[in-house]
PDB file of C-alpha atoms and ligand atoms in Angstrom:
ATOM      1  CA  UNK L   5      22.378 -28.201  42.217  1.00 38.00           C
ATOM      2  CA  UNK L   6      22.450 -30.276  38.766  1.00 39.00           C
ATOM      3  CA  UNK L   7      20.245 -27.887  36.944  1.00 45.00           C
ATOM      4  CA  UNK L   8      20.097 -30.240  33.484  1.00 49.00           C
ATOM      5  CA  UNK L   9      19.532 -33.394  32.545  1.00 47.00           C
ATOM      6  CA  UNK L  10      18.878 -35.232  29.499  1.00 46.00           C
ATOM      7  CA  UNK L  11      15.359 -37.000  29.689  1.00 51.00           C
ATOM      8  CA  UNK L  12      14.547 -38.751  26.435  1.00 55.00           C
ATOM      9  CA  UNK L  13      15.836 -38.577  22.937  1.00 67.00           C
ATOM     10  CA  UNK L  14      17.798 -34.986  22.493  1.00 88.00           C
ATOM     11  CA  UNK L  15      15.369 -33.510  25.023  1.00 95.00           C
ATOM     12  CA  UNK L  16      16.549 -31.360  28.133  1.00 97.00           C
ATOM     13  CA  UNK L  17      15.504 -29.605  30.791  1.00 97.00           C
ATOM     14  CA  UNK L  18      17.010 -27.187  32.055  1.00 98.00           C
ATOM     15  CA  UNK L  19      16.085 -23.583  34.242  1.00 98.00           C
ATOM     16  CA  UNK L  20      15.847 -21.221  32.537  1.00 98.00           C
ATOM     17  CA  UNK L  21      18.096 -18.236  31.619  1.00 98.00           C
ATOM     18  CA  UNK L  22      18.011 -14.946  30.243  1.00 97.00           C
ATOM     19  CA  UNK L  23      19.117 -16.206  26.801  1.00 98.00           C
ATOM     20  CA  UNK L  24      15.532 -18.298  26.560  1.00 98.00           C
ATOM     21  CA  UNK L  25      13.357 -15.268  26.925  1.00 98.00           C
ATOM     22  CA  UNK L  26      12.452 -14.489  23.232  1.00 98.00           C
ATOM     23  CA  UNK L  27      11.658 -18.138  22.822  1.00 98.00           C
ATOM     24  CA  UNK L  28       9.971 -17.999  26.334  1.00 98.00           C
ATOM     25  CA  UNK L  29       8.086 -14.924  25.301  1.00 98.00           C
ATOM     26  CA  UNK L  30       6.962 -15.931  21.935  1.00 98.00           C
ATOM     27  CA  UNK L  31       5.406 -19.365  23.239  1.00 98.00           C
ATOM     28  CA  UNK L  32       3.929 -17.396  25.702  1.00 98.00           C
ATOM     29  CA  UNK L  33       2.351 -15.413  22.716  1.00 98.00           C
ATOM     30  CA  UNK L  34       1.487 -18.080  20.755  1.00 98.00           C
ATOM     31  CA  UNK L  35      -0.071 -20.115  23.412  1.00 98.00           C
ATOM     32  CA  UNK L  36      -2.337 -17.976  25.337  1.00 97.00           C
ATOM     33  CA  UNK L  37      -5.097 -15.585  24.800  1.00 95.00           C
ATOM     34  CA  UNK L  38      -4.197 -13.220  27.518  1.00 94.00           C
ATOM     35  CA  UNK L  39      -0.048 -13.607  27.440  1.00 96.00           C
ATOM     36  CA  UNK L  40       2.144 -12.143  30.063  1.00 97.00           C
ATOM     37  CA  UNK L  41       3.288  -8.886  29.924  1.00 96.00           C
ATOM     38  CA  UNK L  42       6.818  -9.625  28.156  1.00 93.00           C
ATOM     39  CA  UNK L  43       8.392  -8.239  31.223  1.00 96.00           C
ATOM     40  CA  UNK L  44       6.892 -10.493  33.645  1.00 98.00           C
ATOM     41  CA  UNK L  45       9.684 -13.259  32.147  1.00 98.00           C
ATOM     42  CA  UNK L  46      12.271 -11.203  33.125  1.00 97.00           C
ATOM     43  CA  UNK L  47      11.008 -10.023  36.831  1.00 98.00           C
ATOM     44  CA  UNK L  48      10.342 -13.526  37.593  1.00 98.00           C
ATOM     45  CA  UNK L  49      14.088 -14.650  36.557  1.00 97.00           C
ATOM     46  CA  UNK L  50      15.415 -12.244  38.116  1.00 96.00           C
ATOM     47  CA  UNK L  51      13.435 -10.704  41.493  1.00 97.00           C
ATOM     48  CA  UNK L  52      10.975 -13.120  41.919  1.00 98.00           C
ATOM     49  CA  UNK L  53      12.643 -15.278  44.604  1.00 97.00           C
ATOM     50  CA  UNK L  54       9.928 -17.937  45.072  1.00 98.00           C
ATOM     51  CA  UNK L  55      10.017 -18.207  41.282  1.00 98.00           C
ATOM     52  CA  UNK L  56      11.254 -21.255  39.541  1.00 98.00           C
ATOM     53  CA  UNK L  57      11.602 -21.065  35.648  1.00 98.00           C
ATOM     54  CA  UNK L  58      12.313 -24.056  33.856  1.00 98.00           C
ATOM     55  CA  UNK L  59      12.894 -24.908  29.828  1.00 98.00           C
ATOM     56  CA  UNK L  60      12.950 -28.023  27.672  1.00 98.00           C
ATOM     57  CA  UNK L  61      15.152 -27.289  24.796  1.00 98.00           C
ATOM     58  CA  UNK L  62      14.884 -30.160  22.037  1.00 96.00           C
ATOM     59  CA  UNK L  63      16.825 -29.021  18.666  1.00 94.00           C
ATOM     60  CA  UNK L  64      18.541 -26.599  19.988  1.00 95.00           C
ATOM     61  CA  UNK L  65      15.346 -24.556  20.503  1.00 97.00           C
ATOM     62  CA  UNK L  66      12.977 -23.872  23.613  1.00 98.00           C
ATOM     63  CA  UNK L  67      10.231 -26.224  22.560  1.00 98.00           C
ATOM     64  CA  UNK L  68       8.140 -25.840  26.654  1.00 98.00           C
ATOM     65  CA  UNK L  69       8.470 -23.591  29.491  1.00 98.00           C
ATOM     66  CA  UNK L  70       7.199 -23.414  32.870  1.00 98.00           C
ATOM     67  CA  UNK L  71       7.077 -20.913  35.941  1.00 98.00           C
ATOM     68  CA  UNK L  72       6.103 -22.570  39.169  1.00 98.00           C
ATOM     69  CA  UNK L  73       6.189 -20.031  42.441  1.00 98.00           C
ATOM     70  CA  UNK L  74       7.322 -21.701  45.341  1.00 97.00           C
ATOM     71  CA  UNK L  75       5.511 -21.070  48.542  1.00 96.00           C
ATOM     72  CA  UNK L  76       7.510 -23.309  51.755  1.00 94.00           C
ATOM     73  CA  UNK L  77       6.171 -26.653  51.150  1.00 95.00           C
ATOM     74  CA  UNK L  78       3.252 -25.573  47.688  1.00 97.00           C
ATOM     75  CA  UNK L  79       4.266 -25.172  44.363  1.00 98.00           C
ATOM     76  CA  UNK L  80       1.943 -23.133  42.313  1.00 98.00           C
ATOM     77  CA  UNK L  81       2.315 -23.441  38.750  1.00 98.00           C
ATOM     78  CA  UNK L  82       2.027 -20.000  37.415  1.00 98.00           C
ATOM     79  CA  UNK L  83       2.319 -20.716  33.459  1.00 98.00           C
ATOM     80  CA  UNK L  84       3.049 -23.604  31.456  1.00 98.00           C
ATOM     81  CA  UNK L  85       3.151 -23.805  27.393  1.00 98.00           C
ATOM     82  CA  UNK L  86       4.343 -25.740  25.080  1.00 98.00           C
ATOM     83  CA  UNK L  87       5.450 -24.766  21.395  1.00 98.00           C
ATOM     84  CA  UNK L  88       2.807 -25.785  18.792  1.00 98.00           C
ATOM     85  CA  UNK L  89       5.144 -27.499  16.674  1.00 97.00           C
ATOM     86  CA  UNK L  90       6.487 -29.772  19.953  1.00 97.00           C
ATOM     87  CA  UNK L  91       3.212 -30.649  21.215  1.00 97.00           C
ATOM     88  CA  UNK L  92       1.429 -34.111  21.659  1.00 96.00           C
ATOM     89  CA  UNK L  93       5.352 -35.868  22.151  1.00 96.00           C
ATOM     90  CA  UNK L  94       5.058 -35.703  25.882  1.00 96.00           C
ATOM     91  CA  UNK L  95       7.467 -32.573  26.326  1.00 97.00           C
ATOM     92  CA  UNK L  96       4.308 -30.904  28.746  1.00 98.00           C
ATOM     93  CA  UNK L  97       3.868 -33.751  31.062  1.00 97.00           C
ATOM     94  CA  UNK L  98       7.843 -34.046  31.236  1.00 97.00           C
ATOM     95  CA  UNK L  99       8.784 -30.405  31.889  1.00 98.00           C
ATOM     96  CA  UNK L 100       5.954 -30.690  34.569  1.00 98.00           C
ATOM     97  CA  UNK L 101       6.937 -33.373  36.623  1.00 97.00           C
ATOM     98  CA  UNK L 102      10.731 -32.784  36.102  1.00 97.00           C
ATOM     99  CA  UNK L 103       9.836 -29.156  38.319  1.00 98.00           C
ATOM    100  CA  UNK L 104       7.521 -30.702  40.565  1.00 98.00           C
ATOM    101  CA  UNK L 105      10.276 -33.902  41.611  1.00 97.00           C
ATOM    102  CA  UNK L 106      13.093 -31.279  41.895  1.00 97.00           C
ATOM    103  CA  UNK L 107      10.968 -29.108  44.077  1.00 97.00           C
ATOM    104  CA  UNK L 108       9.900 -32.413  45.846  1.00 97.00           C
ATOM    105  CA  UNK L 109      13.470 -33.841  46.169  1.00 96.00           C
ATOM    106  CA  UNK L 110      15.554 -30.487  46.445  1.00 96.00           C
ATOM    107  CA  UNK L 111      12.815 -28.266  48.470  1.00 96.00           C
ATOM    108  CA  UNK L 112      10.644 -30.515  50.501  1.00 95.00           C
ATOM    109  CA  UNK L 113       7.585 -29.746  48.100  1.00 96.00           C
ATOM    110  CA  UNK L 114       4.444 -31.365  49.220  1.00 96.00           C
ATOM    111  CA  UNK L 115       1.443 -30.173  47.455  1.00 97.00           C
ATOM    112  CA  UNK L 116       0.892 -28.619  43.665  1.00 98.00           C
ATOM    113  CA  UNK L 117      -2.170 -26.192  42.440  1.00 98.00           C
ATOM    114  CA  UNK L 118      -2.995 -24.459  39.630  1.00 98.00           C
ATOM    115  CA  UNK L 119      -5.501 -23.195  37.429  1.00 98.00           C
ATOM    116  CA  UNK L 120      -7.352 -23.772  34.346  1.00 98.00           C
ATOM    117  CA  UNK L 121      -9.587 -22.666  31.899  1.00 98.00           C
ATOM    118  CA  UNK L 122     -13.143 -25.004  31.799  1.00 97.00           C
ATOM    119  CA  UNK L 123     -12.762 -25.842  28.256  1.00 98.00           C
ATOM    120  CA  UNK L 124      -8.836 -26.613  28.194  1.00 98.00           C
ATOM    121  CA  UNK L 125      -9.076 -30.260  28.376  1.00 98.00           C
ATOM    122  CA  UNK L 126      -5.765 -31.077  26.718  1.00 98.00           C
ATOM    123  CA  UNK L 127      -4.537 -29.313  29.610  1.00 98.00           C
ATOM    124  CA  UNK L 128      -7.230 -31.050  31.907  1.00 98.00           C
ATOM    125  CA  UNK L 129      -6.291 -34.436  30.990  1.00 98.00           C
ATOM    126  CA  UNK L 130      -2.673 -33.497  31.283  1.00 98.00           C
ATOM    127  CA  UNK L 131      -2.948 -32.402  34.522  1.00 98.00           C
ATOM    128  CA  UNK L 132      -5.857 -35.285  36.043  1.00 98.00           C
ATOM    129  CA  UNK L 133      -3.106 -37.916  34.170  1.00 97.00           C
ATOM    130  CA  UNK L 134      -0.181 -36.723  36.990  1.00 97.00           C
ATOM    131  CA  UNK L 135      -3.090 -37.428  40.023  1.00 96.00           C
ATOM    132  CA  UNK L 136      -4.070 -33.313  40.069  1.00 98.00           C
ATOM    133  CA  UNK L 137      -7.739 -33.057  41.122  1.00 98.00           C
ATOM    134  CA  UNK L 138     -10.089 -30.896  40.686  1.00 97.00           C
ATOM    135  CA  UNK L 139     -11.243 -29.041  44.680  1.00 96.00           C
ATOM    136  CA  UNK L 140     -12.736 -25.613  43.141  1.00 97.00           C
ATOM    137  CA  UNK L 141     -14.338 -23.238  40.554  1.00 97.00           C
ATOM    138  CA  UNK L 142     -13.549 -19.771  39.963  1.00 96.00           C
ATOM    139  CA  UNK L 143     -16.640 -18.617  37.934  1.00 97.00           C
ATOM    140  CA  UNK L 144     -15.521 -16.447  35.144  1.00 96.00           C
ATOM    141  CA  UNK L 145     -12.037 -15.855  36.126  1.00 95.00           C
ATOM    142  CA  UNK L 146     -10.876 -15.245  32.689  1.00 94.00           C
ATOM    143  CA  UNK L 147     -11.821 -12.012  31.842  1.00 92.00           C
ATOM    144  CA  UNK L 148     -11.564 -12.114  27.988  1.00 93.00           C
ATOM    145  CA  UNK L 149     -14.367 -14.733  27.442  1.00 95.00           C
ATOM    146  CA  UNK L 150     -15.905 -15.538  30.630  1.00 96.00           C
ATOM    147  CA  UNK L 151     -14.444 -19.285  31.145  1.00 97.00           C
ATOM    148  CA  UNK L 152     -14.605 -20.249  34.474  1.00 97.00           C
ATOM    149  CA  UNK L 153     -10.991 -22.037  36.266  1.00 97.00           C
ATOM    150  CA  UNK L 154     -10.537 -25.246  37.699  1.00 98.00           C
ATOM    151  CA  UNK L 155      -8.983 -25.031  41.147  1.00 98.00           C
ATOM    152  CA  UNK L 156      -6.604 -28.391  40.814  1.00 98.00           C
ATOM    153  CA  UNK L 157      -4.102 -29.784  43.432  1.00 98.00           C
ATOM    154  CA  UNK L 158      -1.560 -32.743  43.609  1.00 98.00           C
ATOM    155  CA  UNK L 159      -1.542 -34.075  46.741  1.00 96.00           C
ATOM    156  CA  UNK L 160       0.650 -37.092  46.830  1.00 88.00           C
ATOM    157  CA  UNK L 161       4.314 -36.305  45.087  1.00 92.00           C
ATOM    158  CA  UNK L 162       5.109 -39.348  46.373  1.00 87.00           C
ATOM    159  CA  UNK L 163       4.119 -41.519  43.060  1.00 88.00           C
ATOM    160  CA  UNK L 164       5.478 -38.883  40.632  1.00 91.00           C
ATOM    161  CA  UNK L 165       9.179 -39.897  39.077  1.00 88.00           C
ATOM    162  CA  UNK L 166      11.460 -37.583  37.334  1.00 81.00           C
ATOM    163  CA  UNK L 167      14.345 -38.530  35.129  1.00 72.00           C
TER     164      UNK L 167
HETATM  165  C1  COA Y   8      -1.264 -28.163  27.783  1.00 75.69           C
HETATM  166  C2  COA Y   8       0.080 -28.293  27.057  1.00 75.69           C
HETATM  167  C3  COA Y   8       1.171 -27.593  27.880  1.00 75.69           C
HETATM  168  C4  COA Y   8       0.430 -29.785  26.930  1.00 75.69           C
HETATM  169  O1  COA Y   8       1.732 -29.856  26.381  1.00 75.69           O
HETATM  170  P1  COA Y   8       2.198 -31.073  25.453  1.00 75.69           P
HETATM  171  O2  COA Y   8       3.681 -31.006  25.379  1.00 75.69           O
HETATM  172  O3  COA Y   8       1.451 -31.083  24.178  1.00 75.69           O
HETATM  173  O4  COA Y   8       1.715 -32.287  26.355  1.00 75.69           O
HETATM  174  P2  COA Y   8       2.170 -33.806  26.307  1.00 75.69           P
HETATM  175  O5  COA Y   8       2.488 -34.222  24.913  1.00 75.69           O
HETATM  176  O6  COA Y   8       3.195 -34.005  27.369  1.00 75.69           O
HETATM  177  O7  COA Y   8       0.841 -34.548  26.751  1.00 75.69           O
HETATM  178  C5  COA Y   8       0.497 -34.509  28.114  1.00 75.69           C
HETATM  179  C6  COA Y   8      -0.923 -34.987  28.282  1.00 75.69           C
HETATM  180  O8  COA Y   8      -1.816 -34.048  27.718  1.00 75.69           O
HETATM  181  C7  COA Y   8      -2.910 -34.742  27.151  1.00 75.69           C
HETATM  182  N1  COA Y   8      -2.905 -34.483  25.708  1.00 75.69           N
HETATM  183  C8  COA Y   8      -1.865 -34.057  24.945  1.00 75.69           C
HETATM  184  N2  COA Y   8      -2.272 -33.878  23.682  1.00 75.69           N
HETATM  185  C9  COA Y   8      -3.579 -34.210  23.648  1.00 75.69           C
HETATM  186  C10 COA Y   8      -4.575 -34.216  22.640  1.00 75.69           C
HETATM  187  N3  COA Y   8      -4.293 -33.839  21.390  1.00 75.69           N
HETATM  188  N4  COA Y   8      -5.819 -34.577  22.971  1.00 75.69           N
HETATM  189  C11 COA Y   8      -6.134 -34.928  24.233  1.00 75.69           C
HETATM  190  N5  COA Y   8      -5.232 -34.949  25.251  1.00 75.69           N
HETATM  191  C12 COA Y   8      -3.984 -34.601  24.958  1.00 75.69           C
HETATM  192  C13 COA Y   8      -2.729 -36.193  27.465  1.00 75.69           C
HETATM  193  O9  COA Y   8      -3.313 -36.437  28.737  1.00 75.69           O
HETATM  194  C14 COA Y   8      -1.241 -36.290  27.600  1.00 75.69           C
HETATM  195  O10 COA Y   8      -0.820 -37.327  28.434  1.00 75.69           O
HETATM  196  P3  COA Y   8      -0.607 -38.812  27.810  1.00 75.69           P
HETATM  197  O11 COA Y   8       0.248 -38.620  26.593  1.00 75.69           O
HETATM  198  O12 COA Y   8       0.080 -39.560  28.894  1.00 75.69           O
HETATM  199  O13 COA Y   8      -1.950 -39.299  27.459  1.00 75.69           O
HETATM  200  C15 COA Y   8       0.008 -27.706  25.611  1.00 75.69           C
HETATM  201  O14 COA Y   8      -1.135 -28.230  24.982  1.00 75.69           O
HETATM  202  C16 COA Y   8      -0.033 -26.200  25.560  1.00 75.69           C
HETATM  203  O15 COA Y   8       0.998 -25.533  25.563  1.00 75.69           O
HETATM  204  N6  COA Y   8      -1.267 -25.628  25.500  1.00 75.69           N
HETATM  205  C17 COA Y   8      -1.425 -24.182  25.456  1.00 75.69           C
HETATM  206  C18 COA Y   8      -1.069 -23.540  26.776  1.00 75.69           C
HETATM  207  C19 COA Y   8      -1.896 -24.127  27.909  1.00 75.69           C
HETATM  208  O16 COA Y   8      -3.087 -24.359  27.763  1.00 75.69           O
HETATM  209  N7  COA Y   8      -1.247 -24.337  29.044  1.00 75.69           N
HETATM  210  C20 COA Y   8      -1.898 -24.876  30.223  1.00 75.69           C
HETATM  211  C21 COA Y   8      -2.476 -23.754  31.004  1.00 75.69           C
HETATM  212  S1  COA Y   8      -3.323 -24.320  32.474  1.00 75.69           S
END
């Protein structure tokens, strides 16, 4: 399996590896109110068999990540983050559909679903931009502030194009 390719100007995405889990971890951090556990990186490299961890690396650094788990024909995106400084220059919406074609092309994926917080709408209009609709609330799901999640699923892959 061709497990990198360059997609735009010094930008590629690649799965990820053991050597991107600082990086990984500290987007993570940065990113999230309630981060993973730092360990949960590592168990879902390395046990996690429906687990599919990917990386864009621009400069040399880990500038997005994403964890999608893999479930026969549904990809669930567990996590997805990009680095402060590389945000808003399409790196998100890249690293995205570059896991959900390969799962598509390479693993028969069908569907996508995820979820996310009420009041995330960079996130929300990232996601509603790639076709993802919205089919279900989870009334205050996140436990540190109450925010309800979005149930979203892709249905049709068909439209999406990697690089
Ligand atoms: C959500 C996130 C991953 C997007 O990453 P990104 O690399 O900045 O995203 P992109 O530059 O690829 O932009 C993707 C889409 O997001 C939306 N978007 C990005 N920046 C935006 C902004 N400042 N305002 C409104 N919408 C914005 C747009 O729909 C954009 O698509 P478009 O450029 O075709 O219009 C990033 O904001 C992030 O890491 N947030 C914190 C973690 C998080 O919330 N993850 C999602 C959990 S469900």
């Amino acid at each position: 399996m061709n497990l990198e390719s360059p997609v735009n100007s010094g930008l590629i995405i690649r799965r990820m590896i053991h050597a991107d889990l600082e990086q990984v971890i500290a987007i993570d951090q940065v990113s999230f109110t309630l981060p993973w556990p730092q360990r949960s990186f590592r168990y879902e490299l390395d046990e996690n068999f429906v687990s599919r961890c990917w990386v864009a690396e621009a400069d040399g650094r880990v500038a997005a990540m994403l964890v999608g788990w893999m479930m026969v024909d549904e990809m669930h995106i567990a996590t997805i983050a990009t680095h402060p400084e590389y945000r808003g220059r399409g790196i998100g919406k890249k690293i995205l559909v570059h896991a959900l074609c390969t799962a598509r092309d390479k693993e028969g994926l069908v569907r996508a679903f995820l979820e996310v917080r009420e009041h995330n709408d960079i996130a929300l209009s990232m996601y509603r931009s790639l076709g993802f609709v919205e089919d279900g609330r989870r009334k205050e799901y996140y436990k540190d502030n109450n925010e309800d999640a979005i149930l979203m699923t892709l249905n049709d892959l068909g439209h999406l194009q990697g690089d």
